[in-house]
XYZ file of C-alpha atoms in Angstrom:
397
model
C 106.086 120.097 120.912
C 102.665 121.518 119.955
C 99.808 119.236 121.120
C 98.236 118.957 117.657
C 101.520 117.431 116.348
C 101.480 115.084 119.395
C 97.946 114.011 118.363
C 99.056 113.516 114.652
C 102.188 111.230 115.735
C 100.005 109.178 118.157
C 97.381 108.764 115.229
C 100.210 107.494 112.987
C 101.420 105.296 115.617
C 98.032 103.596 116.067
C 97.806 103.255 112.220
C 101.162 101.338 112.438
C 100.043 99.236 115.531
C 97.230 98.003 113.203
C 99.854 96.200 111.280
C 102.416 95.632 113.962
C 100.417 94.441 116.846
C 99.131 91.478 114.801
C 102.621 90.289 113.708
C 103.961 88.292 116.756
C 100.672 86.535 117.426
C 99.447 86.004 113.973
C 100.823 82.616 113.375
C 99.624 81.210 116.585
C 96.141 83.263 116.291
C 95.570 81.694 112.646
C 96.523 78.285 113.762
C 94.183 78.836 116.832
C 91.229 79.831 114.734
C 91.805 77.815 111.418
C 94.403 75.019 112.135
C 97.053 73.865 109.960
C 100.931 74.373 110.103
C 103.096 77.533 109.944
C 103.133 77.443 106.062
C 99.237 77.469 106.231
C 99.279 80.343 108.691
C 101.649 82.207 106.390
C 99.341 81.756 103.457
C 96.398 83.143 105.373
C 98.527 85.919 106.990
C 99.276 86.998 103.348
C 95.677 87.061 102.312
C 94.590 88.993 105.509
C 97.347 91.616 104.821
C 96.466 91.735 101.125
C 92.962 92.583 102.071
C 93.978 95.220 104.566
C 96.120 96.929 101.913
C 93.317 96.609 99.238
C 91.134 98.715 101.510
C 93.873 101.255 101.841
C 94.283 101.487 98.146
C 90.629 101.884 97.441
C 89.984 104.483 100.284
C 93.239 106.413 100.456
C 92.471 108.863 97.620
C 88.808 109.103 98.784
C 89.733 109.984 102.405
C 92.523 112.354 101.132
C 90.074 114.212 98.873
C 87.438 114.355 101.602
C 89.905 115.910 104.000
C 90.879 118.578 101.286
C 87.205 119.418 100.896
C 85.784 119.018 104.434
C 88.908 119.425 106.647
C 91.366 117.116 108.494
C 89.940 117.107 111.814
C 86.510 115.366 111.192
C 88.261 112.774 109.093
C 90.892 112.005 111.817
C 88.299 111.970 114.711
C 85.591 109.702 113.121
C 88.380 107.233 112.002
C 89.468 106.772 115.573
C 86.002 105.802 116.915
C 85.779 103.210 114.126
C 89.250 101.940 114.765
C 88.472 101.416 118.398
C 85.318 99.472 117.502
C 87.381 97.436 114.921
C 89.848 96.406 117.542
C 87.026 95.138 119.655
C 85.710 93.030 116.715
C 89.195 91.485 116.305
C 89.320 90.700 119.789
C 86.295 88.392 119.690
C 86.772 87.004 116.271
C 86.263 83.224 116.275
C 86.570 82.487 112.584
C 88.934 83.416 109.879
C 86.181 85.153 108.252
C 85.370 87.503 110.958
C 89.019 88.176 111.308
C 88.934 89.065 107.590
C 85.987 91.459 108.135
C 88.222 93.063 110.858
C 91.116 93.533 108.528
C 88.788 95.256 105.993
C 87.455 97.858 108.442
C 91.108 98.207 109.824
C 92.397 98.931 106.198
C 89.819 101.586 105.658
C 90.465 103.380 109.053
C 94.244 103.004 108.506
C 93.785 105.088 105.324
C 93.708 108.154 107.671
C 97.505 108.003 107.364
C 96.912 110.071 104.329
C 95.146 112.838 106.442
C 97.759 112.781 109.053
C 100.274 113.268 106.424
C 98.415 116.090 104.804
C 98.038 117.818 108.240
C 101.713 117.724 108.569
C 102.171 119.309 105.202
C 99.618 121.887 105.921
C 101.737 123.264 109.042
C 105.202 122.730 107.659
C 107.151 125.288 105.864
C 108.602 124.039 102.208
C 112.022 123.479 103.668
C 110.804 121.500 106.862
C 108.540 118.959 105.100
C 111.127 116.306 104.464
C 112.354 116.397 108.166
C 108.628 116.563 109.452
C 107.720 113.696 107.373
C 110.569 111.991 109.019
C 108.592 112.553 112.277
C 105.840 110.731 110.950
C 108.056 107.924 109.751
C 109.416 107.864 113.279
C 105.900 107.681 114.969
C 105.231 104.751 112.486
C 108.431 103.219 113.619
C 107.312 103.632 117.281
C 104.060 101.932 116.357
C 106.176 98.903 115.060
C 107.768 98.863 118.513
C 104.594 99.392 120.567
C 102.502 96.957 118.566
C 104.820 93.982 118.339
C 105.795 94.541 122.035
C 102.197 94.549 123.201
C 101.517 91.503 120.896
C 104.417 89.673 122.077
C 104.361 90.344 125.816
C 100.663 89.970 126.100
C 100.626 86.716 124.118
C 100.849 85.072 127.507
C 97.382 86.276 128.400
C 95.907 85.041 125.014
C 96.081 86.080 121.455
C 93.106 88.353 121.830
C 94.636 90.625 124.624
C 96.627 92.922 122.454
C 93.532 93.897 120.521
C 91.727 95.141 123.605
C 94.652 97.249 124.548
C 94.819 98.763 121.090
C 91.038 99.673 121.367
C 91.703 101.408 124.546
C 94.449 103.386 122.995
C 92.414 104.512 119.871
C 89.608 105.633 122.161
C 91.962 107.741 124.362
C 93.429 109.412 121.333
C 90.001 110.340 120.160
C 89.205 112.118 123.265
C 92.542 113.924 123.215
C 92.073 114.955 119.691
C 88.636 116.475 120.674
C 90.477 118.977 122.851
C 93.642 119.725 121.013
C 93.101 119.295 117.261
C 92.283 122.622 115.263
C 91.426 122.466 111.635
C 94.225 123.349 109.201
C 92.411 123.476 105.769
C 91.380 127.302 105.413
C 88.497 128.343 103.345
C 90.949 129.584 100.550
C 92.579 126.188 100.345
C 89.440 124.030 100.342
C 88.333 122.653 96.888
C 84.941 121.355 96.037
C 84.592 117.588 96.513
C 84.806 115.785 93.165
C 83.886 112.150 93.373
C 85.515 111.495 90.082
C 88.893 112.516 91.521
C 88.303 110.291 94.640
C 88.945 107.015 92.908
C 92.512 105.953 92.947
C 92.991 106.061 88.981
C 91.821 109.629 88.673
C 93.799 110.680 91.646
C 96.968 109.135 90.279
C 96.363 110.978 86.915
C 95.885 114.276 88.864
C 99.120 113.937 90.806
C 101.126 112.265 88.113
C 100.429 115.111 85.649
C 102.332 117.384 87.968
C 105.934 118.213 86.837
C 108.519 115.311 88.017
C 105.886 113.315 89.937
C 105.268 110.342 87.664
C 108.852 108.668 88.071
C 108.607 109.331 91.836
C 105.180 107.482 92.086
C 106.894 104.644 90.228
C 109.558 104.557 92.801
C 107.190 104.580 95.785
C 105.515 101.585 94.202
C 108.595 99.488 93.629
C 110.079 100.614 97.023
C 106.779 99.543 98.906
C 106.776 95.913 97.296
C 110.369 95.515 98.583
C 110.002 96.880 102.004
C 106.672 95.104 102.943
C 108.947 91.971 103.001
C 109.319 92.807 106.624
C 105.798 92.791 107.880
C 104.903 89.956 105.190
C 107.259 87.356 106.511
C 109.371 88.524 109.315
C 107.348 86.364 111.947
C 107.584 83.381 109.774
C 111.116 83.802 108.772
C 112.315 84.333 112.459
C 110.290 81.266 113.675
C 111.498 79.116 110.827
C 115.341 80.052 110.714
C 115.959 80.982 114.246
C 113.230 79.250 116.134
C 112.032 82.537 117.685
C 108.788 82.453 119.785
C 106.256 85.327 119.699
C 108.162 87.198 122.541
C 111.338 87.124 120.548
C 109.696 88.238 117.372
C 108.157 91.097 119.155
C 111.541 92.006 120.602
C 113.277 91.902 117.214
C 110.552 93.951 115.549
C 110.809 96.600 118.504
C 114.602 96.816 117.914
C 113.981 97.692 114.367
C 111.067 99.976 115.153
C 113.314 101.870 117.764
C 116.092 102.155 115.466
C 113.993 103.488 112.607
C 112.353 106.023 114.932
C 115.727 107.380 115.969
C 116.831 107.688 112.484
C 113.766 109.493 111.135
C 113.164 111.669 114.294
C 116.735 112.555 114.933
C 119.244 111.618 112.360
C 117.448 112.599 109.129
C 117.722 116.406 109.721
C 121.657 116.476 109.860
C 121.795 113.872 107.108
C 119.673 116.074 104.875
C 121.863 119.112 105.605
C 124.989 117.383 104.941
C 123.889 115.252 101.957
C 120.939 117.040 100.551
C 117.745 115.345 99.170
C 119.243 113.531 96.253
C 122.281 111.907 98.053
C 120.104 111.184 101.039
C 117.708 109.086 98.931
C 120.536 107.288 97.200
C 122.203 106.505 100.495
C 118.933 104.961 101.878
C 118.521 102.822 98.994
C 121.950 101.460 99.091
C 121.937 100.800 102.777
C 118.560 98.948 102.228
C 120.160 96.735 99.512
C 123.198 95.705 101.791
C 120.996 95.208 104.786
C 118.505 92.789 102.890
C 121.258 90.825 101.491
C 122.989 90.416 104.857
C 119.663 89.043 106.298
C 119.634 86.169 103.807
C 123.210 84.847 104.674
C 123.460 85.554 108.539
C 122.754 82.361 110.355
C 122.719 83.718 114.005
C 119.565 85.499 115.291
C 121.654 87.864 117.594
C 123.658 88.950 114.535
C 120.530 89.908 112.869
C 119.640 92.061 115.851
C 123.011 93.558 115.999
C 122.580 94.654 112.248
C 119.302 96.324 113.053
C 120.485 99.869 113.637
C 122.456 99.726 110.430
C 119.462 98.481 108.341
C 117.309 101.144 109.874
C 119.366 103.859 108.317
C 117.826 102.898 104.980
C 114.599 104.551 106.267
C 116.006 107.962 105.387
C 114.950 107.642 101.799
C 111.209 107.488 102.365
C 110.542 110.917 104.098
C 112.925 112.479 101.801
C 111.037 111.477 98.655
C 107.717 112.527 100.306
C 109.368 115.938 101.027
C 110.392 116.170 97.350
C 106.952 115.424 96.148
C 104.994 117.526 98.498
C 107.086 120.721 97.661
C 106.154 119.944 94.134
C 102.424 119.912 94.854
C 99.829 122.806 95.333
C 98.675 123.489 98.869
C 95.012 122.399 97.893
C 96.100 119.017 96.578
C 98.304 118.003 99.666
C 95.489 115.439 100.837
C 95.091 114.101 97.450
C 98.821 113.592 97.088
C 98.874 111.669 100.453
C 96.036 109.696 99.255
C 97.793 108.683 96.085
C 100.876 107.875 98.122
C 98.937 105.718 100.568
C 97.309 103.903 97.782
C 100.418 103.033 95.937
C 101.837 101.806 99.289
C 98.652 99.860 99.783
C 99.229 98.145 96.420
C 102.688 97.270 97.342
C 101.383 96.043 100.637
C 98.765 93.796 98.805
C 101.029 92.579 96.199
C 104.259 92.042 98.446
C 102.751 89.560 101.103
C 101.438 87.415 98.184
C 104.601 87.296 96.559
C 106.786 87.147 99.666
C 104.850 84.489 101.445
C 104.524 82.401 98.408
C 108.435 82.677 97.849
C 108.984 81.741 101.471
C 106.858 78.705 101.197
C 108.460 77.748 97.930
C 112.020 77.957 99.494
C 111.041 76.194 102.860
C 108.572 73.438 101.904
C 107.624 73.813 98.452
C 110.522 71.916 96.958
C 112.664 74.954 95.573
C 115.534 74.110 97.926
C 115.835 75.717 101.377
C 116.600 79.489 101.645
C 114.179 81.092 104.218
C 115.653 84.369 103.231
C 114.872 84.146 99.435
C 112.163 86.982 99.712
C 114.780 89.354 100.832
C 116.954 88.575 97.711
C 114.015 89.753 95.570
C 113.462 92.774 97.763
C 117.272 93.766 97.355
C 116.626 93.532 93.502
C 113.626 95.679 93.451
C 115.397 98.421 95.597
C 118.183 98.437 93.035
C 115.577 99.104 90.406
C 114.602 102.183 92.592
C 118.070 103.383 92.163
C 118.112 103.161 88.454
C 114.697 104.966 88.263
C 115.819 107.633 90.573
C 119.417 108.330 88.968
C 117.732 108.709 85.445
C 114.906 111.040 86.672
C 115.602 114.604 85.679
C 113.272 116.181 88.140
C 114.534 118.669 90.507
C 115.828 116.818 93.697
């Protein structure tokens, strides 16, 4: 594999770690800093995740447009330096408010996921885009393995130790990128920076006006709200329903991340050849619906782990949708497209934790009965909505 692609995949992995590394230790970290019970920790966890997502919503299109105008290389390298410093800030945070500042900065630097996606689009042939976006999805999955594993196994050294490790990784990747990352935005494909198009709403209009893109943007939004149920409540769900400790939560997330990485790095290419884009998307949605409903009603933690590889098959739909959209977007708007996708995902990431953690609270200690898996029921319904939108879309799949 070419070294620039390795750098891009490591960068995406680190972006995923920004979410994953915090999951296993978050309940204990919030209780350590702010006090309260698990329900209170879930409430603050939802706020921190929502703030992280809000920054990605606001800065995704801006960073995507900057990379279309000034190049991918400087955007990626500068963000890594800031990311390393942010992890150090999180490591020493002694109040919930300083932790909040750290999540704000982390959300901004995490928006470079858009530039990584645009870089991959730059170097991919049209027929390779869906599969190569699968590599990015696989790297994100590995991040969900590495992050929770670091967070879980280093929890014995304290709730801050994982952040010091993450800072070292980000700094090391910056040094690596300095030597191996060439620029992919040619003079012919650069477009003048327009601040009016750098805000989310203008970027949405620019991409949504392209043929067939509006319904795909809606699908990405609904799907993201549904899928962020996992980072939003998994740690709290596992602790409440199965009595899992941080190490076990980390292992469960690692199992899902490994499975998703295998699906998106290895299995998606033959699946696309056999099913084509349209059937691949629909198959992923259906698997997601079944998996989410199974999580609700399975009472044994080990059975949930056994179902993980099957649930991970649902991840074939995301890269395929991105490939469809990238092929329908001009070369000089690839960064803008990825910025819009990032912003939509960020809105989902902001809304989902607030909804899902509230539903979790309502069905565990809020007097609505006892069903810790209730958020997964809502997620399954949302994915079913994605199926309806997709099958009624007349765009070329």
